[in-house]
Amino acid sequence: MKVMQRTNLSAEGINKSFSRPGEHDSLKVLEDIRFEIREGEFVSILGPSGCGKSTFLNILAGFEPADSGHAACCGERIREPSPERAVVFQSPVLFPWLSVKDNILYGLKLRKNGRNEAEEIASEYIRAVGLDGFWDYYPSQLSGGMQQRAALARALVLRPKVLLMDEPFAALDAQTRYSMQQLLLGLWENYRHTVVFITHDVEEALLMSDRICIMSKRPGRIIEEITVPFERPRQLSLTGTQEFSMLKGHIFGRLMD
Amino acid sequence: MTVSNWKVDYIGFVLPALIFTAWYLVTLEGGVPAYLIPSPSNLVRVAVDFATGHANLTPYAGTLLVHTLASVQRVAMGFGLAVAVGLPLGFLTGRISLAKSSLDSTVHLIRIIPGIGWLPIAMVWFGVGENTTLFLISLAAFFPIYVNAAQGASSVPPLLIRAGRMLGANKLTIFTTVIIPASLPSTLAGLRLGLGISWAYLVLGELTGVTYGLGAVMMDARMLGHAEMILVSMIFIGLFGRISDMILVGSFKRLDLLREENKE
Ligand SMILES: Nc1ncnc2c1ncn2[C@@H]1O[C@H](COP(=O)(O)OP(=O)(O)OP(=O)(O)O)[C@@H](O)[C@H]1O
Ligand SMILES: [Mg+2]
């Protein structure tokens, strides 16, 4: 069924160290990261806290340079942030002085879309994330989950090739997180953007992704890649099956190594 | 919310009422003589006459408008100059480390000198009156505007900037669409301080000798022994200062620039 498409995002031999406050040597955070993701693929990155997941995502986003190695998107070297690689952060990071609508229009306006066209596109995505009726609300007037929906719409409205997500649902309660996961999957089925999804949550990774990359403790390396074998759409009941628990147990084991 | 606002308003009237009563009492027959502290009723009559000129109570009858226009114009020009220089320099210092390292310590060094300390040299450079007043206003208003704009610009959350960048903003559009709006509350605080100081230095400058202006009226009235006119001028200066502050804040609200402030 699945058509294997072109490589969309790739990283080769990425190394990254940070200087340590008050010490002479530096802290090695990423070591020789190799990573590849095909167009439309949904890949999760799992790893112990502090292993460098966010650092890696920041390099893919173009927020920070790697010390060495090579990261590319659609064959072009990543040098700076671009709407091709939209980011959803752990916190919504909406512009508090703009309404939901203007937050979502922000990127479209920079693109110089015509006002009417932009509003039409924006309203499509506002509806897609279930925020119609909240156009004129300001971020401070929304719940955390709604803010994250707006952040998702703000990223998707630019039709990015890649969606980079850094524990986007970690701050939400269990029910909201579940509905956000469903929402994200629905949008992904629809728009088929590539997703890099960082999470702490093994079940979340198994329910959402095509493939899971497991990172080691710092300095982070990718120590295993698992192709998730379950058919989509995946029901919550899947978590009760033996295959699911075995895979989950295996991943937990690797994270503890 | 509205209810508690009303309560606060009532409480706000208590102190002025007490002051007013005390003032009234000391000016009663046998109290402080009128050439030191005029009675409230006399003051009100003189103030109205200052505005309308209907009773010719003082040599200043009916001249409020010309003096006010002269003063307002000086404040507007001096404050405007301070804004035109202070805001851009403040934003630059807040965001660009080269600007900060080359500018900031010098500005703060100059800031230590009290504004009043510039009066003698300003009079040497600009003569008495008009230009000295403009110079003093701009100089004094510059510092709070600069400092607060820099402070606001430097404390914009880095994640907001990253968000703007990944949505397609370049360095320049980040400045106009993220840095400036994110630092507005701090910037406005600086502008309000600067505007208040402008009125203070207006009076200082006008005391050095201008023909028209509320400060000139005060100085002139002192020589002619019209204590009530000094007080009336002070009240009008306070009033116009307050009104100008309300216009400043109101125009920010009107432009819908202060959403964050209205957080529920
Ligand atoms: N700008 C920085 N300067 C110095 N050290 C940094 C910087 N950013 C990250 N680090 C260090 O790099 C390491 C990895 O950080 P990173 O945020 O990538 O971890 P993470 O895997 O995302 O962790 P978590 O799951 O808790 O979010 C940490 O030890 C952190 O202290
Ligand atoms: Mg992280």
Coordinates of C-alpha atoms and ligand atoms in Angstrom, one line a residue:
Chain A
M1 CA 0.0 0.0 0.0
K2 CA 2.5 2.5 1.2
V3 CA 4.5 4.1 -1.5
M4 CA 8.1 4.6 -0.4
Q5 CA 8.9 8.1 -1.5
R6 CA 11.9 10.3 -1.8
T7 CA 14.1 11.1 1.2
N8 CA 12.9 14.3 2.7
L9 CA 15.1 15.1 5.6
S10 CA 18.5 13.7 6.3
A11 CA 21.3 14.1 8.8
E12 CA 24.8 12.7 8.5
G13 CA 27.5 12.5 11.2
I14 CA 26.0 15.2 13.3
N15 CA 28.0 16.2 16.3
K16 CA 27.2 18.8 18.8
S17 CA 28.8 20.0 22.1
F18 CA 28.0 22.8 24.4
S19 CA 30.4 24.7 26.6
R20 CA 29.8 24.0 30.3
P21 CA 29.3 27.0 32.5
G22 CA 32.3 27.2 34.8
E23 CA 34.3 24.3 33.3
H24 CA 36.9 24.1 30.7
D25 CA 35.8 21.1 28.7
S26 CA 32.6 21.0 26.8
L27 CA 29.6 18.7 27.1
K28 CA 29.1 16.4 24.2
V29 CA 25.4 16.2 23.5
L30 CA 25.1 14.5 20.1
E31 CA 27.5 12.0 18.6
D32 CA 27.5 11.0 15.0
I33 CA 23.8 11.1 14.5
R34 CA 22.6 9.5 11.2
F35 CA 19.0 10.0 10.3
E36 CA 16.8 9.8 7.3
I37 CA 13.1 10.3 6.8
R38 CA 11.0 9.8 3.7
E39 CA 8.4 12.1 2.4
G40 CA 5.2 11.7 4.4
E41 CA 6.7 9.5 7.0
F42 CA 5.9 9.9 10.7
V43 CA 8.9 9.2 12.8
S44 CA 9.2 9.5 16.6
I45 CA 12.4 10.0 18.5
L46 CA 12.5 8.5 21.9
G47 CA 15.3 8.9 24.4
P48 CA 16.1 9.5 28.0
S49 CA 15.8 13.1 29.3
G50 CA 18.8 15.2 28.6
C51 CA 20.1 13.0 25.8
G52 CA 19.9 15.7 23.2
K53 CA 16.6 15.2 21.5
S54 CA 15.7 18.9 21.5
T55 CA 19.2 19.8 20.4
F56 CA 18.8 17.5 17.4
L57 CA 15.4 19.0 16.6
N58 CA 16.8 22.5 16.8
I59 CA 19.5 21.6 14.4
L60 CA 16.9 20.2 12.0
A61 CA 14.9 23.4 12.4
G62 CA 17.9 25.5 11.6
F63 CA 17.8 27.2 15.0
E64 CA 21.3 26.0 15.9
P65 CA 24.2 24.9 13.8
A66 CA 25.8 21.5 14.3
D67 CA 29.5 21.4 15.1
S68 CA 30.1 19.0 12.3
G69 CA 28.1 16.9 10.0
H70 CA 25.5 17.7 7.5
A71 CA 21.7 18.1 7.7
A72 CA 19.6 18.6 4.7
C73 CA 16.0 19.0 3.7
C74 CA 14.9 18.0 0.2
G75 CA 18.5 18.0 -0.9
E76 CA 19.3 21.5 0.4
R77 CA 21.6 22.0 3.3
I78 CA 19.8 23.4 6.4
R79 CA 21.3 26.7 7.4
E80 CA 18.5 28.7 8.9
P81 CA 14.9 28.3 10.0
S82 CA 12.3 28.1 7.2
P83 CA 8.6 27.6 6.9
E84 CA 9.4 24.4 5.0
R85 CA 10.3 23.0 8.4
A86 CA 7.6 24.2 10.7
V87 CA 8.1 23.7 14.4
V88 CA 5.6 23.0 17.2
F89 CA 7.2 23.5 20.5
Q90 CA 6.4 21.9 23.9
S91 CA 4.7 25.2 24.9
P92 CA 2.5 26.9 22.3
V93 CA 4.7 30.0 21.8
L94 CA 1.9 32.0 20.2
F95 CA 2.3 35.7 19.9
P96 CA 0.3 37.0 22.9
W97 CA -0.5 40.3 21.2
L98 CA -2.1 38.7 18.2
S99 CA -5.6 37.1 18.1
V100 CA -5.8 33.4 17.1
K101 CA -6.6 34.5 13.6
D102 CA -3.7 36.8 13.3
N103 CA -1.3 34.3 14.8
I104 CA -2.4 31.9 12.1
L105 CA -2.2 34.6 9.4
Y106 CA 1.3 35.6 10.6
G107 CA 3.3 33.4 8.2
L108 CA 0.8 33.8 5.3
K109 CA 1.2 37.6 5.5
L110 CA 5.0 37.3 5.4
R111 CA 4.5 35.3 2.2
K112 CA 2.5 38.2 0.8
N113 CA -0.6 36.1 0.0
G114 CA -3.5 38.3 -0.8
R115 CA -5.6 39.2 2.2
N116 CA -8.7 37.3 1.1
E117 CA -6.8 34.2 0.0
A118 CA -4.9 34.2 3.2
E119 CA -8.0 34.4 5.3
E120 CA -9.6 31.6 3.4
I121 CA -6.6 29.3 3.9
A122 CA -6.4 30.3 7.6
S123 CA -10.1 29.6 8.2
E124 CA -9.7 26.2 6.6
Y125 CA -7.0 25.3 9.1
I126 CA -8.7 26.9 12.1
R127 CA -11.6 24.7 11.3
A128 CA -9.3 21.7 10.8
V129 CA -7.9 22.1 14.4
G130 CA -11.4 22.6 15.8
L131 CA -11.0 26.3 16.7
D132 CA -13.8 27.8 14.7
G133 CA -15.6 30.3 16.8
F134 CA -12.3 31.3 18.5
W135 CA -10.9 33.5 15.7
D136 CA -10.9 36.6 17.7
Y137 CA -9.7 35.2 21.0
Y138 CA -6.3 36.0 22.3
P139 CA -3.9 33.2 23.4
S140 CA -4.3 34.1 27.0
Q141 CA -8.1 33.5 26.7
L142 CA -7.6 29.9 25.5
S143 CA -6.9 26.7 27.4
G144 CA -3.5 25.1 27.0
G145 CA -4.9 22.5 24.7
M146 CA -6.6 25.1 22.5
Q147 CA -3.4 27.1 22.4
Q148 CA -1.5 24.1 21.2
R149 CA -4.2 23.6 18.5
A150 CA -3.6 27.1 17.3
A151 CA 0.1 26.5 17.3
L152 CA -0.5 23.5 15.1
A153 CA -2.7 25.4 12.7
R154 CA -0.1 28.2 12.6
A155 CA 2.5 25.7 11.5
L156 CA 0.4 23.7 9.1
V157 CA -1.2 26.6 7.3
L158 CA 2.2 27.2 5.6
R159 CA 2.0 23.7 4.1
P160 CA 5.4 22.8 5.4
K161 CA 7.2 19.8 4.0
V162 CA 8.3 18.8 7.5
L163 CA 6.6 19.3 10.8
L164 CA 9.1 19.2 13.7
M165 CA 7.4 18.6 17.0
D166 CA 9.2 18.7 20.4
E167 CA 7.1 16.9 22.9
P168 CA 4.1 18.9 21.7
F169 CA 1.6 17.3 24.0
A170 CA 3.7 16.6 27.1
A171 CA 2.2 19.5 29.0
L172 CA -1.4 18.4 28.4
D173 CA -3.6 16.2 30.6
A174 CA -4.3 12.6 29.4
Q175 CA -7.6 13.2 27.7
T176 CA -6.5 16.4 26.0
R177 CA -3.4 14.6 24.9
Y178 CA -5.4 11.8 23.4
S179 CA -7.6 14.1 21.4
M180 CA -4.6 16.1 20.2
Q181 CA -3.0 12.8 19.1
Q182 CA -6.1 11.9 17.1
L183 CA -6.2 15.4 15.7
L184 CA -2.6 15.3 14.6
L185 CA -3.0 11.9 13.0
G186 CA -6.1 13.1 11.2
L187 CA -4.3 16.1 9.8
W188 CA -1.4 14.0 8.9
E189 CA -3.6 11.6 6.9
N190 CA -5.0 14.6 5.2
Y191 CA -2.0 16.7 4.4
R192 CA 0.7 14.0 4.4
H193 CA 3.5 16.3 5.7
T194 CA 6.5 14.5 7.1
V195 CA 6.6 14.5 10.9
V196 CA 9.5 14.3 13.3
F197 CA 7.9 13.8 16.7
I198 CA 9.9 13.9 19.9
T199 CA 8.3 12.3 22.9
H200 CA 8.9 10.7 26.3
D201 CA 5.9 8.6 26.0
V202 CA 6.6 5.1 24.5
E203 CA 2.9 4.3 24.0
E204 CA 2.4 7.6 22.2
A205 CA 5.3 6.8 19.9
L206 CA 3.9 3.3 19.2
L207 CA 0.4 4.6 18.5
M208 CA 1.4 7.4 16.3
S209 CA 4.5 6.6 14.2
D210 CA 5.7 4.6 11.3
R211 CA 9.1 4.3 12.7
I212 CA 10.7 5.0 16.1
C213 CA 14.3 6.1 16.6
I214 CA 15.7 5.3 20.1
M215 CA 18.5 7.5 21.3
S216 CA 21.1 6.6 24.0
K217 CA 21.9 8.5 27.1
R218 CA 24.1 11.6 26.5
P219 CA 26.1 11.8 24.3
G220 CA 23.0 11.0 22.2
R221 CA 23.3 8.5 19.4
I222 CA 20.6 6.7 17.6
I223 CA 21.0 3.1 18.9
E224 CA 18.0 1.5 17.3
E225 CA 15.3 2.1 14.7
I226 CA 12.1 0.2 14.9
T227 CA 9.5 0.0 12.2
V228 CA 6.2 0.0 13.9
P229 CA 4.3 -3.1 12.5
F230 CA 0.7 -2.1 13.4
E231 CA -1.9 -1.3 10.7
R232 CA -3.5 2.1 10.7
P233 CA -5.9 3.3 11.9
R234 CA -4.7 2.2 15.3
Q235 CA -7.2 1.9 18.1
L236 CA -6.5 2.5 21.7
S237 CA -7.3 -1.2 22.3
L238 CA -4.1 -2.0 20.5
T239 CA -2.3 -1.1 23.7
G240 CA -3.8 -4.3 25.3
T241 CA -2.4 -6.7 22.8
Q242 CA 0.6 -8.9 23.4
E243 CA 2.6 -7.7 20.5
F244 CA 2.2 -4.1 21.6
S245 CA 3.3 -4.8 25.2
M246 CA 6.3 -6.8 24.0
L247 CA 7.4 -4.0 21.8
K248 CA 6.8 -1.5 24.5
G249 CA 8.9 -3.6 26.9
H250 CA 11.7 -3.9 24.4
I251 CA 11.8 -0.2 24.0
F252 CA 11.8 0.5 27.7
G253 CA 14.7 -1.9 28.0
R254 CA 16.7 0.0 25.4
L255 CA 15.9 3.3 27.1
M256 CA 17.3 2.0 30.3
D257 CA 20.5 0.7 28.8
Chain B
M1 CA -14.3 43.8 38.5
T2 CA -16.3 46.9 37.8
V3 CA -17.5 46.9 41.4
S4 CA -14.1 46.9 42.9
N5 CA -13.0 49.6 40.5
W6 CA -15.7 51.8 41.8
K7 CA -14.7 51.2 45.4
V8 CA -11.1 52.2 44.5
D9 CA -12.4 55.3 43.0
Y10 CA -14.3 56.4 46.1
I11 CA -11.2 55.7 48.2
G12 CA -9.2 57.8 45.8
F13 CA -11.4 60.8 46.6
V14 CA -10.8 60.7 50.4
L15 CA -7.3 62.2 50.4
P16 CA -8.0 65.1 48.0
A17 CA -11.1 65.9 50.0
L18 CA -9.1 66.1 53.2
I19 CA -6.5 68.3 51.6
F20 CA -9.1 70.5 50.2
T21 CA -10.8 70.9 53.6
A22 CA -7.5 71.6 55.4
W23 CA -6.7 74.2 52.7
Y24 CA -10.1 75.8 53.1
L25 CA -9.7 75.9 56.9
V26 CA -6.3 77.6 56.9
T27 CA -7.5 80.3 54.5
L28 CA -10.4 81.3 56.7
E29 CA -10.5 84.8 58.3
G30 CA -7.5 85.1 60.6
G31 CA -5.6 82.2 59.1
V32 CA -2.8 82.3 56.6
P33 CA -2.9 85.6 54.6
A34 CA -4.2 85.4 51.0
Y35 CA -0.9 86.5 49.4
L36 CA 0.7 83.3 50.7
I37 CA -2.2 80.8 50.2
P38 CA -5.3 82.1 48.4
S39 CA -8.6 80.6 49.4
P40 CA -10.1 77.8 47.2
S41 CA -12.9 80.0 46.0
N42 CA -10.6 82.8 45.0
L43 CA -8.4 80.3 43.2
V44 CA -11.3 78.9 41.2
R45 CA -12.4 82.4 40.2
V46 CA -8.9 83.3 39.1
A47 CA -8.6 80.1 37.2
V48 CA -11.8 80.6 35.3
D49 CA -10.9 84.2 34.6
F50 CA -7.5 83.0 33.3
A51 CA -9.3 80.8 30.8
T52 CA -12.1 83.1 29.8
G53 CA -11.0 86.7 30.7
H54 CA -14.5 87.6 31.7
A55 CA -13.6 89.4 35.0
N56 CA -10.1 90.7 34.5
L57 CA -9.1 89.7 38.0
T58 CA -5.4 89.5 37.1
P59 CA -3.1 90.7 34.3
Y60 CA -3.3 87.2 32.9
A61 CA -7.1 87.2 32.3
G62 CA -8.0 85.3 29.2
T63 CA -4.5 84.2 28.3
L64 CA -4.7 80.5 29.2
L65 CA -4.9 79.5 25.6
V66 CA -1.8 81.2 24.3
H67 CA 0.3 80.1 27.2
T68 CA -1.0 76.6 27.0
L69 CA -0.3 76.4 23.3
A70 CA 3.2 77.6 23.7
S71 CA 3.9 75.1 26.5
V72 CA 2.3 72.2 24.7
Q73 CA 4.2 72.9 21.6
R74 CA 7.5 72.8 23.5
V75 CA 6.6 69.6 25.2
A76 CA 5.5 68.0 21.9
M77 CA 8.8 69.0 20.2
G78 CA 11.1 68.1 23.0
F79 CA 9.4 64.9 23.8
G80 CA 9.1 64.1 20.1
L81 CA 12.8 64.6 19.6
A82 CA 13.5 62.3 22.6
V83 CA 11.3 59.6 21.2
A84 CA 12.8 59.9 17.7
V85 CA 16.3 59.4 19.1
G86 CA 15.6 57.3 22.2
L87 CA 13.4 54.6 20.8
P88 CA 15.6 53.5 17.9
L89 CA 18.7 53.7 20.0
G90 CA 17.0 51.8 22.8
F91 CA 15.8 49.0 20.5
L92 CA 19.3 48.7 18.9
T93 CA 21.0 48.5 22.2
G94 CA 18.5 45.9 23.4
R95 CA 19.1 43.6 20.4
I96 CA 22.5 44.2 19.0
S97 CA 25.5 43.6 21.2
L98 CA 27.7 45.9 19.2
A99 CA 25.3 48.8 19.8
K100 CA 25.1 47.9 23.4
S101 CA 28.8 47.7 24.0
S102 CA 29.5 50.9 22.1
L103 CA 26.7 53.0 23.4
D104 CA 25.2 51.8 26.6
S105 CA 27.9 52.6 29.2
T106 CA 28.3 56.1 27.7
V107 CA 24.6 56.8 27.9
H108 CA 24.5 55.6 31.5
L109 CA 27.4 57.7 32.4
I110 CA 25.7 60.8 31.0
R111 CA 22.4 59.7 32.7
I112 CA 24.1 60.0 36.1
I113 CA 24.3 63.8 35.7
P114 CA 21.0 65.2 37.0
G115 CA 19.0 66.9 34.2
I116 CA 19.0 70.1 36.3
G117 CA 22.8 70.1 36.2
W118 CA 22.6 70.8 32.5
L119 CA 20.8 74.1 33.0
P120 CA 23.8 76.4 33.2
I121 CA 25.7 75.0 30.3
A122 CA 22.5 74.8 28.2
M123 CA 22.0 78.5 28.9
V124 CA 25.5 79.1 27.7
W125 CA 25.0 77.1 24.5
F126 CA 21.4 78.0 23.7
G127 CA 20.7 81.3 25.5
V128 CA 17.8 81.7 27.8
G129 CA 14.3 80.5 26.8
E130 CA 13.2 78.6 23.8
N131 CA 16.1 76.4 22.7
T132 CA 17.3 75.7 26.3
T133 CA 13.8 74.5 27.1
L134 CA 13.7 72.2 24.1
F135 CA 17.2 70.9 24.9
L136 CA 16.4 70.2 28.6
I137 CA 13.1 68.4 27.7
S138 CA 14.7 66.2 25.1
L139 CA 17.7 65.3 27.2
A140 CA 15.7 64.5 30.3
A141 CA 13.0 62.5 28.4
F142 CA 15.5 60.6 26.4
F143 CA 16.9 58.5 29.2
P144 CA 13.8 56.7 30.4
I145 CA 12.6 56.2 26.8
Y146 CA 16.0 54.7 25.8
V147 CA 16.5 52.6 28.9
N148 CA 13.0 51.1 28.9
A149 CA 13.0 50.4 25.1
A150 CA 16.4 48.6 25.5
Q151 CA 15.2 46.7 28.5
G152 CA 12.0 45.6 26.7
A153 CA 13.8 44.6 23.5
S154 CA 16.5 42.6 25.3
S155 CA 14.0 40.6 27.3
V156 CA 11.9 39.3 24.4
P157 CA 11.6 35.5 25.0
P158 CA 14.0 33.8 22.6
L159 CA 11.3 31.2 21.7
L160 CA 9.1 33.9 20.3
I161 CA 11.9 34.9 18.0
R162 CA 12.4 31.3 16.9
A163 CA 8.7 31.0 16.3
G164 CA 8.8 34.0 14.1
R165 CA 11.9 32.8 12.2
M166 CA 10.4 29.4 11.4
L167 CA 7.2 31.0 10.2
G168 CA 9.3 32.8 7.6
A169 CA 10.3 36.1 9.2
N170 CA 13.8 37.4 8.4
K171 CA 15.9 39.5 10.8
L172 CA 14.2 42.7 9.8
T173 CA 10.6 41.4 10.0
I174 CA 11.4 39.8 13.3
F175 CA 12.2 43.3 14.5
T176 CA 9.0 44.8 13.4
T177 CA 6.6 41.9 14.0
V178 CA 8.1 40.3 17.2
I179 CA 10.6 42.5 19.0
I180 CA 8.7 45.8 18.9
P181 CA 5.3 44.4 19.9
A182 CA 6.8 42.1 22.5
S183 CA 8.6 45.0 24.1
L184 CA 5.6 47.4 23.9
P185 CA 4.6 47.3 27.6
S186 CA 8.1 48.3 28.7
T187 CA 8.4 50.8 25.9
L188 CA 5.1 52.4 26.9
A189 CA 6.3 52.6 30.5
G190 CA 9.4 54.5 29.2
L191 CA 7.3 56.8 27.1
R192 CA 5.1 57.7 30.0
L193 CA 8.0 58.4 32.3
G194 CA 9.6 60.5 29.5
L195 CA 6.4 62.5 28.9
G196 CA 6.0 63.2 32.6
I197 CA 9.6 64.4 32.8
S198 CA 9.0 66.5 29.7
W199 CA 6.5 68.6 31.7
A200 CA 8.9 68.9 34.6
Y201 CA 11.7 70.2 32.4
L202 CA 9.3 72.4 30.5
V203 CA 8.7 74.4 33.6
L204 CA 12.4 74.5 34.4
G205 CA 13.2 75.7 30.9
E206 CA 10.4 78.3 30.8
L207 CA 11.5 79.7 34.2
T208 CA 14.7 80.8 32.5
G209 CA 12.7 83.3 30.5
V210 CA 10.2 82.9 27.7
T211 CA 7.4 85.2 26.8
Y212 CA 4.6 82.7 26.6
G213 CA 4.1 79.5 28.5
L214 CA 2.7 78.3 31.8
G215 CA 6.1 78.4 33.4
A216 CA 6.6 82.0 32.3
V217 CA 3.3 82.9 33.9
M218 CA 4.4 81.4 37.1
M219 CA 7.6 83.3 37.2
D220 CA 5.9 86.5 36.2
A221 CA 3.2 86.1 38.7
R222 CA 5.7 85.7 41.4
M223 CA 7.3 89.0 40.6
L224 CA 3.9 90.7 40.5
G225 CA 2.8 89.1 43.8
H226 CA 0.0 86.9 42.4
A227 CA 0.4 83.8 44.4
E228 CA -3.0 82.6 43.2
M229 CA -1.8 82.7 39.6
I230 CA 1.3 80.6 40.5
L231 CA -1.0 78.0 42.0
V232 CA -3.4 78.2 39.1
S233 CA -0.5 77.6 36.6
M234 CA 0.7 74.7 38.6
I235 CA -2.8 73.1 38.6
F236 CA -3.0 73.6 34.8
I237 CA 0.4 72.1 34.3
G238 CA -0.6 69.1 36.4
L239 CA -3.9 68.8 34.4
F240 CA -2.3 69.0 31.0
G241 CA 0.4 66.5 32.1
R242 CA -2.3 64.1 33.1
I243 CA -4.3 64.6 29.9
S244 CA -1.2 64.1 27.8
D245 CA -0.5 60.9 29.6
M246 CA -4.0 59.7 29.1
I247 CA -3.8 60.5 25.4
L248 CA -0.5 58.5 25.1
V249 CA -1.9 55.5 26.9
G250 CA -5.2 55.9 25.0
S251 CA -3.6 56.0 21.6
F252 CA -1.7 52.7 22.4
K253 CA -5.0 51.1 23.5
R254 CA -6.7 52.5 20.4
L255 CA -4.1 51.0 18.2
D256 CA -4.9 47.7 20.0
L257 CA -1.2 47.4 20.9
L258 CA -1.7 46.5 24.5
R259 CA -3.4 43.2 24.3
E260 CA -1.1 41.6 26.8
E261 CA -2.0 44.2 29.4
N262 CA -5.6 43.3 29.1
K263 CA -5.0 39.7 30.1
E264 CA -7.9 38.4 32.1
Ligands
LIG1 N1 22.2 26.2 24.8 C1 22.8 25.3 25.6 N2 23.9 25.5 26.3 C2 24.5 24.6 27.1 N3 24.0 23.4 27.2 C3 22.9 23.0 26.6 C4 22.2 24.0 25.7 N4 21.1 23.4 25.2 C5 21.1 22.1 25.7 N5 22.2 21.9 26.5 C6 22.5 20.6 27.2 O1 22.4 19.6 26.3 C7 21.9 18.5 26.9 C8 20.7 18.0 26.0 O2 19.7 18.9 26.1 P1 18.4 18.7 25.3 O3 17.5 19.8 25.6 O4 18.6 18.5 23.8 O5 17.8 17.3 25.9 P2 16.5 16.6 25.6 O6 16.8 15.2 25.2 O7 15.6 17.4 24.8 O8 15.9 16.4 27.1 P3 14.4 16.4 27.6 O9 13.8 15.1 27.2 O10 14.4 16.6 29.0 O11 13.7 17.6 26.9 C9 21.5 18.8 28.3 O12 22.5 18.3 29.1 C10 21.6 20.3 28.3 O13 22.1 20.8 29.5
MG2 MG 13.8 18.4 25.1

